[in-house]
């Protein structure tokens, strides 16, 4: 399969991760160019790719066949529109856009242009997540009853020296829990409604440091999520799986999925079940299911190539990313308004 001729917009924290991933998979993609008005290209290995300060000038000069958009959230909608107007396929980092109106416009532009799109919810490519989805579909848990999820780690105090991280949208809900909410949709089904509470009691900033949410899924299951960037705990998928070297590895599960016949822990893939009859007086045993690790960013890029070259269905299309954003913003709205909120439909 021919490698993708790809460009990256934004060479910050996650843009650099994408650049490294592209350079590590030459049979999947070749880095044609990078555009960033601020970053210093001398601090980066670009593998010989061209460097531009202006995204639009780069797209017009280089005409890449695909782009990875790794710019700040507020620029995703505009950068996605630039790609649609030029018939360039794109992978946009999460959240798909900063607002739901922008997401609706982008979904329309993508449909009108016919470009292929992917949203960077990379956790869906973790082998433990893919195996969990299979186990649920095969009925290993029976009917899904609910999910209990924790994402809690203490971010360093100087993380909040950057102004936008102290304001609405810069808290753990939109930065971190959006990944958990995307996985909840992936594993438990569409969200019918959410309730939520937010607190800024521990950091005393304008943005939440902790949030708790209740989810009602269309299939009848319920879910809870507690997320915090002020609490020190071993329970995040990053710590439990080792997927992100910035997080110290703990090997602990942060997720519990409960069904009528059994239960599952993640990211330690531990299936709890009984060989015969089930009931509260019956022994229940946990069995760890081994799956070989693969880097989710590499798996995501390989999928992006197959999506474009072989028409593989998108793991997370722009419309799907919009549904995750809608569910996440519904938690924030429920917290602000003190009432149960259905997410906006996409
Ligand atoms: N998938 C993940 O796990 C993950 C992790 C971190 C961040 N993200 C997402 O990735 C995006 C970037 O986050 P980050 O942490 O890398 O931010 P960052 O601030 O480190 O990097 C953003 C970069 O974009 C550049 N930029 C700004 N305006 C630009 C423009 N007009 N054209 C091109 N480049 C421009 C900035 O100079 C900066 O270098 C955000 O949407 C964030 O939510 C995703």
CSV table of C-alpha atoms and ligand atoms in Angstrom, one decimal:
chain,number,residue,atom,x,y,z
A,1,UNK,CA,0.0,0.0,0.0
A,2,UNK,CA,1.4,3.4,-1.0
A,3,UNK,CA,2.4,5.6,2.1
A,4,UNK,CA,0.3,8.7,2.7
A,5,UNK,CA,1.9,12.0,1.8
A,6,UNK,CA,1.0,13.8,5.0
A,7,UNK,CA,1.5,17.2,6.7
A,8,UNK,CA,1.1,18.2,10.4
A,9,UNK,CA,-0.5,21.5,11.6
A,10,UNK,CA,0.8,22.4,15.0
A,11,UNK,CA,4.1,21.2,16.4
A,12,UNK,CA,3.3,21.4,20.1
A,13,UNK,CA,3.0,18.5,22.6
A,14,UNK,CA,0.8,16.2,20.6
A,15,UNK,CA,1.9,17.4,17.1
A,16,UNK,CA,5.5,16.3,18.0
A,17,UNK,CA,4.1,12.9,19.0
A,18,UNK,CA,2.4,12.6,15.6
A,19,UNK,CA,5.6,13.7,13.8
A,20,UNK,CA,7.6,11.0,15.6
A,21,UNK,CA,4.9,8.4,14.8
A,22,UNK,CA,4.9,9.3,11.1
A,23,UNK,CA,8.8,9.1,11.0
A,24,UNK,CA,8.6,5.7,12.7
A,25,UNK,CA,6.3,4.2,10.1
A,26,UNK,CA,7.7,5.1,6.6
A,27,UNK,CA,5.7,2.4,4.9
A,28,UNK,CA,2.5,4.0,6.3
A,29,UNK,CA,3.2,7.8,5.8
A,30,UNK,CA,5.8,10.2,4.6
A,31,UNK,CA,6.1,13.6,6.3
A,32,UNK,CA,5.8,16.2,3.6
A,33,UNK,CA,5.6,19.4,5.8
A,34,UNK,CA,4.9,20.8,9.2
A,35,UNK,CA,3.3,24.3,9.8
A,36,UNK,CA,3.5,26.2,13.1
A,37,UNK,CA,3.8,29.9,13.5
A,38,UNK,CA,5.6,29.7,16.9
A,39,UNK,CA,7.4,26.5,17.5
A,40,UNK,CA,11.2,26.3,16.7
A,41,UNK,CA,11.9,23.8,14.0
A,42,UNK,CA,15.5,23.4,15.1
A,43,UNK,CA,14.3,21.6,18.2
A,44,UNK,CA,12.6,18.9,16.1
A,45,UNK,CA,13.6,16.0,13.9
A,46,UNK,CA,11.5,16.6,10.7
A,47,UNK,CA,13.1,13.9,8.7
A,48,UNK,CA,13.8,16.4,5.9
A,49,UNK,CA,10.2,17.7,5.6
A,50,UNK,CA,9.5,21.3,4.8
A,51,UNK,CA,8.7,23.8,7.5
A,52,UNK,CA,6.1,26.6,7.2
A,53,UNK,CA,5.0,29.3,9.6
A,54,UNK,CA,1.6,29.6,7.9
A,55,UNK,CA,-0.8,26.6,7.6
A,56,UNK,CA,-2.7,27.9,4.6
A,57,UNK,CA,0.5,28.7,2.6
A,58,UNK,CA,1.7,25.2,3.4
A,59,UNK,CA,-1.5,23.5,2.2
A,60,UNK,CA,-1.4,25.5,-1.1
A,61,UNK,CA,2.3,25.0,-1.8
A,62,UNK,CA,2.7,21.3,-0.7
A,63,UNK,CA,-0.8,20.0,-1.5
A,64,UNK,CA,-0.5,17.1,0.9
A,65,UNK,CA,-3.1,14.3,0.5
A,66,UNK,CA,-3.7,14.1,4.2
A,67,UNK,CA,-3.2,16.4,7.2
A,68,UNK,CA,-3.0,15.9,11.0
A,69,UNK,CA,-4.5,18.9,12.8
A,70,UNK,CA,-2.8,19.2,16.2
A,71,UNK,CA,-3.5,22.9,16.8
A,72,UNK,CA,-5.3,24.4,19.8
A,73,UNK,CA,-9.0,23.4,20.1
A,74,UNK,CA,-10.3,26.8,18.9
A,75,UNK,CA,-8.5,26.3,15.6
A,76,UNK,CA,-9.8,22.8,14.8
A,77,UNK,CA,-12.9,24.0,13.0
A,78,UNK,CA,-11.1,26.5,10.7
A,79,UNK,CA,-8.3,24.1,9.9
A,80,UNK,CA,-10.8,21.3,9.1
A,81,UNK,CA,-12.6,23.7,6.8
A,82,UNK,CA,-9.3,24.6,5.0
A,83,UNK,CA,-8.8,20.9,4.4
A,84,UNK,CA,-12.4,20.3,3.1
A,85,UNK,CA,-12.1,23.3,0.7
A,86,UNK,CA,-9.0,21.6,-0.8
A,87,UNK,CA,-10.2,18.0,-0.7
A,88,UNK,CA,-7.5,17.0,1.8
A,89,UNK,CA,-8.3,14.1,4.1
A,90,UNK,CA,-7.7,14.9,7.8
A,91,UNK,CA,-7.2,13.5,11.3
A,92,UNK,CA,-8.1,16.2,13.8
A,93,UNK,CA,-7.1,15.9,17.5
A,94,UNK,CA,-9.8,15.8,20.1
A,95,UNK,CA,-12.0,17.6,20.9
A,96,UNK,CA,-13.2,17.6,17.3
A,97,UNK,CA,-14.0,21.4,17.7
A,98,UNK,CA,-14.3,23.8,20.6
A,99,UNK,CA,-18.1,24.2,20.3
A,100,UNK,CA,-21.1,22.1,19.1
A,101,UNK,CA,-22.1,24.7,16.5
A,102,UNK,CA,-18.6,24.5,15.0
A,103,UNK,CA,-18.9,20.7,15.1
A,104,UNK,CA,-22.2,20.9,13.2
A,105,UNK,CA,-20.6,23.1,10.5
A,106,UNK,CA,-17.6,20.8,10.2
A,107,UNK,CA,-19.8,17.7,9.8
A,108,UNK,CA,-21.7,19.5,7.0
A,109,UNK,CA,-18.4,20.6,5.2
A,110,UNK,CA,-17.0,17.0,5.5
A,111,UNK,CA,-20.2,15.5,4.0
A,112,UNK,CA,-20.3,18.1,1.2
A,113,UNK,CA,-16.6,17.6,0.3
A,114,UNK,CA,-16.4,13.8,0.7
A,115,UNK,CA,-13.0,14.0,2.4
A,116,UNK,CA,-12.2,11.1,4.9
A,117,UNK,CA,-11.8,12.1,8.5
A,118,UNK,CA,-10.7,10.7,11.8
A,119,UNK,CA,-10.8,12.2,15.3
A,120,UNK,CA,-7.8,11.6,17.6
A,121,UNK,CA,-9.5,9.5,20.3
A,122,UNK,CA,-6.4,7.2,20.2
A,123,UNK,CA,-7.5,5.1,23.2
A,124,UNK,CA,-9.9,3.1,21.0
A,125,UNK,CA,-6.8,1.5,19.4
A,126,UNK,CA,-5.4,0.1,22.7
A,127,UNK,CA,-5.5,-3.7,22.3
A,128,UNK,CA,-7.1,-4.1,25.7
A,129,UNK,CA,-9.9,-1.8,24.7
A,130,UNK,CA,-10.5,-3.6,21.4
A,131,UNK,CA,-10.5,-7.0,23.3
A,132,UNK,CA,-13.0,-5.5,25.9
A,133,UNK,CA,-15.3,-4.4,23.1
A,134,UNK,CA,-15.2,-7.9,21.6
A,135,UNK,CA,-15.8,-9.6,24.9
A,136,UNK,CA,-18.9,-7.3,25.5
A,137,UNK,CA,-20.2,-8.0,22.0
A,138,UNK,CA,-19.7,-11.8,22.5
A,139,UNK,CA,-21.8,-11.6,25.7
A,140,UNK,CA,-19.0,-12.5,28.1
A,141,UNK,CA,-20.5,-10.1,30.6
A,142,UNK,CA,-24.2,-10.9,29.8
A,143,UNK,CA,-26.3,-7.8,29.5
A,144,UNK,CA,-24.3,-4.7,30.5
A,145,UNK,CA,-25.6,-3.2,33.7
A,146,UNK,CA,-23.2,-0.3,34.3
A,147,UNK,CA,-19.7,1.1,34.3
A,148,UNK,CA,-17.7,2.8,37.1
A,149,UNK,CA,-14.8,4.9,35.9
A,150,UNK,CA,-12.1,7.0,37.8
A,151,UNK,CA,-9.6,9.3,36.1
A,152,UNK,CA,-7.7,11.0,38.9
A,153,UNK,CA,-4.2,12.3,39.0
A,154,UNK,CA,-2.5,15.3,40.5
A,155,UNK,CA,-1.2,17.7,37.8
A,156,UNK,CA,1.8,19.8,38.8
A,157,UNK,CA,0.9,23.3,40.1
A,158,UNK,CA,2.9,25.0,37.3
A,159,UNK,CA,0.7,23.3,34.7
A,160,UNK,CA,-1.8,26.1,35.6
A,161,UNK,CA,0.7,28.9,34.8
A,162,UNK,CA,-0.9,28.8,31.3
A,163,UNK,CA,-3.9,31.1,31.4
A,164,UNK,CA,-6.4,29.0,29.2
A,165,UNK,CA,-5.9,26.0,31.6
A,166,UNK,CA,-7.4,28.0,34.4
A,167,UNK,CA,-10.6,29.0,32.5
A,168,UNK,CA,-13.7,27.2,31.3
A,169,UNK,CA,-12.7,24.4,28.9
A,170,UNK,CA,-9.2,24.0,30.5
A,171,UNK,CA,-10.2,21.6,33.2
A,172,UNK,CA,-10.1,17.8,33.4
A,173,UNK,CA,-13.6,17.4,31.8
A,174,UNK,CA,-12.7,18.7,28.4
A,175,UNK,CA,-8.9,17.9,28.5
A,176,UNK,CA,-9.0,14.4,30.0
A,177,UNK,CA,-12.4,13.0,30.7
A,178,UNK,CA,-13.5,13.5,27.1
A,179,UNK,CA,-11.3,10.4,26.4
A,180,UNK,CA,-13.1,8.4,29.1
A,181,UNK,CA,-16.5,9.6,27.8
A,182,UNK,CA,-15.5,8.6,24.2
A,183,UNK,CA,-14.6,5.1,25.5
A,184,UNK,CA,-17.9,4.9,27.5
A,185,UNK,CA,-19.7,5.5,24.2
A,186,UNK,CA,-17.5,2.9,22.5
A,187,UNK,CA,-18.0,0.2,25.1
A,188,UNK,CA,-21.5,0.9,26.5
A,189,UNK,CA,-23.3,2.6,23.6
A,190,UNK,CA,-24.8,6.0,22.9
A,191,UNK,CA,-25.5,8.3,25.8
A,192,UNK,CA,-29.2,9.1,26.4
A,193,UNK,CA,-28.7,11.7,29.2
A,194,UNK,CA,-26.2,12.8,31.8
A,195,UNK,CA,-26.2,14.5,35.2
A,196,UNK,CA,-23.1,16.2,36.6
A,197,UNK,CA,-21.5,18.1,39.4
A,198,UNK,CA,-18.4,20.2,39.2
A,199,UNK,CA,-16.1,21.5,41.9
A,200,UNK,CA,-13.2,23.9,42.1
A,201,UNK,CA,-12.7,23.5,45.8
A,202,UNK,CA,-9.1,22.1,45.8
A,203,UNK,CA,-7.4,24.6,43.4
A,204,UNK,CA,-9.8,27.5,43.7
A,205,UNK,CA,-9.5,28.4,40.0
A,206,UNK,CA,-12.4,29.4,37.7
A,207,UNK,CA,-12.2,26.0,36.0
A,208,UNK,CA,-13.3,22.8,37.7
A,209,UNK,CA,-10.6,20.6,39.3
A,210,UNK,CA,-13.0,17.7,39.9
A,211,UNK,CA,-16.2,16.5,38.3
A,212,UNK,CA,-18.6,13.7,38.9
A,213,UNK,CA,-21.1,12.5,36.3
A,214,UNK,CA,-23.9,10.0,35.9
A,215,UNK,CA,-24.6,8.5,32.5
A,216,UNK,CA,-27.8,6.8,31.1
A,217,UNK,CA,-27.0,4.7,28.0
A,218,UNK,CA,-29.6,3.9,25.3
A,219,UNK,CA,-29.2,0.2,25.9
A,220,UNK,CA,-30.3,0.5,29.5
A,221,UNK,CA,-26.9,0.5,31.3
A,222,UNK,CA,-25.9,3.3,33.7
A,223,UNK,CA,-22.4,4.7,34.4
A,224,UNK,CA,-20.5,6.9,36.8
A,225,UNK,CA,-17.3,8.9,36.2
A,226,UNK,CA,-15.3,10.8,38.8
A,227,UNK,CA,-12.4,12.8,37.3
A,228,UNK,CA,-10.0,15.1,39.0
A,229,UNK,CA,-6.7,16.7,38.3
A,230,UNK,CA,-6.2,17.6,41.9
A,231,UNK,CA,-6.4,14.2,43.5
A,232,UNK,CA,-3.3,11.9,43.7
A,233,UNK,CA,-4.3,8.3,42.7
A,234,UNK,CA,-3.0,5.3,40.7
A,235,UNK,CA,-6.3,5.2,38.7
A,236,UNK,CA,-6.1,6.6,35.2
A,237,UNK,CA,-6.0,4.5,32.0
A,238,UNK,CA,-2.6,6.2,31.2
A,239,UNK,CA,-1.1,4.9,34.5
A,240,UNK,CA,-2.7,1.5,34.2
A,241,UNK,CA,-1.7,0.8,30.6
A,242,UNK,CA,1.6,2.7,30.3
A,243,UNK,CA,0.3,4.3,27.1
A,244,UNK,CA,1.7,7.7,28.0
A,245,UNK,CA,5.3,8.0,29.3
A,246,UNK,CA,4.4,11.3,31.0
A,247,UNK,CA,2.4,9.2,33.5
A,248,UNK,CA,4.1,6.9,36.1
A,249,UNK,CA,3.0,3.3,35.4
A,250,UNK,CA,0.9,1.7,38.1
A,251,UNK,CA,-0.6,-1.3,36.3
A,252,UNK,CA,-3.9,-0.6,38.2
A,253,UNK,CA,-7.4,-0.8,36.7
A,254,UNK,CA,-9.4,2.5,36.6
A,255,UNK,CA,-12.5,1.0,35.0
A,256,UNK,CA,-15.1,-1.5,36.1
A,257,UNK,CA,-17.7,-2.8,33.6
A,258,UNK,CA,-20.5,-4.8,35.2
A,259,UNK,CA,-22.8,-7.2,33.4
A,260,UNK,CA,-25.5,-9.7,34.4
A,261,UNK,CA,-23.1,-12.6,34.0
A,262,UNK,CA,-19.7,-11.1,34.8
A,263,UNK,CA,-17.5,-8.1,35.0
A,264,UNK,CA,-14.4,-6.6,33.5
A,265,UNK,CA,-11.6,-4.4,34.7
A,266,UNK,CA,-9.6,-2.1,32.5
A,267,UNK,CA,-6.9,-1.4,31.5
A,268,UNK,CA,-5.8,-4.5,33.3
A,269,UNK,CA,-8.0,-6.8,31.2
A,270,UNK,CA,-9.4,-8.9,34.1
A,271,UNK,CA,-12.6,-10.8,33.5
A,272,UNK,CA,-14.6,-11.8,36.6
A,273,UNK,CA,-16.9,-14.7,36.1
A,274,UNK,CA,-18.1,-18.1,37.5
A,275,UNK,CA,-17.8,-21.4,35.7
A,276,UNK,CA,-21.3,-22.6,36.6
A,277,UNK,CA,-24.2,-21.1,38.4
A,278,UNK,CA,-24.0,-17.4,39.3
A,279,UNK,CA,-25.2,-15.6,42.4
A,280,UNK,CA,-24.0,-13.7,45.5
A,281,UNK,CA,-23.3,-17.0,47.3
A,282,UNK,CA,-21.2,-18.4,44.4
A,283,UNK,CA,-17.5,-18.0,44.1
A,284,UNK,CA,-16.4,-15.5,41.4
A,285,UNK,CA,-12.9,-15.6,39.9
A,286,UNK,CA,-10.8,-13.1,38.1
A,287,UNK,CA,-8.8,-14.1,35.0
A,288,UNK,CA,-6.3,-11.8,33.4
A,289,UNK,CA,-6.5,-11.9,29.6
A,290,UNK,CA,-3.1,-11.2,28.0
A,291,UNK,CA,-3.1,-9.1,24.8
A,292,UNK,CA,0.1,-7.9,23.2
A,293,UNK,CA,0.6,-4.1,23.5
A,294,UNK,CA,0.7,-1.9,20.5
A,295,UNK,CA,1.3,1.9,20.5
A,296,UNK,CA,-2.2,3.5,19.9
A,297,UNK,CA,-0.8,6.4,17.9
A,298,UNK,CA,0.9,4.0,15.5
A,299,UNK,CA,-2.2,1.9,15.2
A,300,UNK,CA,-4.3,5.1,14.6
A,301,UNK,CA,-1.9,6.2,11.8
A,302,UNK,CA,-2.0,2.7,10.1
A,303,UNK,CA,-5.8,2.9,10.3
A,304,UNK,CA,-5.8,6.4,8.7
A,305,UNK,CA,-3.8,4.9,5.8
A,306,UNK,CA,-6.3,2.0,5.4
A,307,UNK,CA,-9.3,4.5,5.7
A,308,UNK,CA,-7.9,6.5,2.8
A,309,UNK,CA,-6.4,3.7,0.6
A,310,UNK,CA,-8.9,0.9,1.3
A,311,UNK,CA,-12.1,2.6,2.4
A,312,UNK,CA,-11.9,1.0,5.9
A,313,UNK,CA,-14.8,2.5,8.0
A,314,UNK,CA,-13.5,5.3,10.3
A,315,UNK,CA,-12.9,4.3,13.9
A,316,UNK,CA,-14.0,7.8,14.9
A,317,UNK,CA,-15.5,10.0,12.2
A,318,UNK,CA,-16.0,13.8,12.7
A,319,UNK,CA,-19.7,13.1,13.4
A,320,UNK,CA,-18.7,10.4,16.0
A,321,UNK,CA,-16.2,12.8,17.6
A,322,UNK,CA,-19.0,15.4,17.7
A,323,UNK,CA,-21.2,12.9,19.7
A,324,UNK,CA,-18.4,12.5,22.2
A,325,UNK,CA,-18.0,16.3,22.5
A,326,UNK,CA,-21.8,16.7,22.9
A,327,UNK,CA,-21.8,14.1,25.8
A,328,UNK,CA,-18.8,15.8,27.4
A,329,UNK,CA,-20.3,19.3,27.2
A,330,UNK,CA,-23.6,17.9,28.5
A,331,UNK,CA,-21.8,16.9,31.7
A,332,UNK,CA,-20.5,20.5,32.0
A,333,UNK,CA,-24.0,21.9,31.3
A,334,UNK,CA,-25.7,19.5,33.8
A,335,UNK,CA,-23.2,20.7,36.4
A,336,UNK,CA,-23.8,24.4,35.6
A,337,UNK,CA,-27.6,24.1,35.4
A,338,UNK,CA,-28.1,21.5,38.1
A,339,UNK,CA,-30.3,19.3,35.9
A,340,UNK,CA,-30.2,16.2,33.8
A,341,UNK,CA,-29.2,17.0,30.2
A,342,UNK,CA,-29.5,14.9,27.0
A,343,UNK,CA,-26.5,15.5,24.7
A,344,UNK,CA,-27.1,17.4,21.4
A,345,UNK,CA,-27.7,14.9,18.6
A,346,UNK,CA,-25.3,14.5,15.6
B,1,LIG,N1,-4.9,12.7,21.9
B,1,LIG,C1,-4.4,13.1,23.0
B,1,LIG,O1,-4.2,12.4,23.9
B,1,LIG,C2,-4.0,14.6,23.1
B,1,LIG,C3,-3.0,14.9,24.0
B,1,LIG,C4,-2.7,16.3,24.1
B,1,LIG,C5,-3.4,17.2,23.4
B,1,LIG,N2,-4.4,16.8,22.5
B,1,LIG,C6,-5.1,17.8,21.7
B,1,LIG,O2,-4.2,18.3,20.7
B,1,LIG,C7,-4.3,19.7,20.4
B,1,LIG,C8,-3.0,20.4,20.7
B,1,LIG,O3,-2.7,20.2,22.0
B,1,LIG,P1,-1.2,20.4,22.6
B,1,LIG,O4,-1.2,19.9,24.0
B,1,LIG,O5,-0.2,19.8,21.6
B,1,LIG,O6,-1.0,22.0,22.5
B,1,LIG,P2,0.3,22.8,22.4
B,1,LIG,O7,-0.1,24.2,22.8
B,1,LIG,O8,1.4,22.1,23.0
B,1,LIG,O9,0.5,22.8,20.8
B,1,LIG,C9,-0.3,23.5,19.8
B,1,LIG,C10,0.6,24.0,18.7
B,1,LIG,O10,-0.1,24.6,17.7
B,1,LIG,C11,0.6,25.7,17.2
B,1,LIG,N3,-0.3,26.6,16.5
B,1,LIG,C12,-1.0,27.7,17.0
B,1,LIG,N4,-1.7,28.3,16.0
B,1,LIG,C13,-1.4,27.6,14.8
B,1,LIG,C14,-1.7,27.8,13.5
B,1,LIG,N5,-2.6,28.8,13.1
B,1,LIG,N6,-1.2,27.0,12.6
B,1,LIG,C15,-0.4,25.9,12.9
B,1,LIG,N7,0.0,25.7,14.2
B,1,LIG,C16,-0.5,26.6,15.1
B,1,LIG,C17,1.2,26.3,18.4
B,1,LIG,O11,2.2,27.2,18.1
B,1,LIG,C18,1.6,25.1,19.2
B,1,LIG,O12,3.0,24.7,18.9
B,1,LIG,C19,-5.4,20.1,21.3
B,1,LIG,O13,-6.6,20.1,20.6
B,1,LIG,C20,-5.5,19.1,22.4
B,1,LIG,O14,-6.8,18.9,23.0
B,1,LIG,C21,-4.7,15.5,22.3
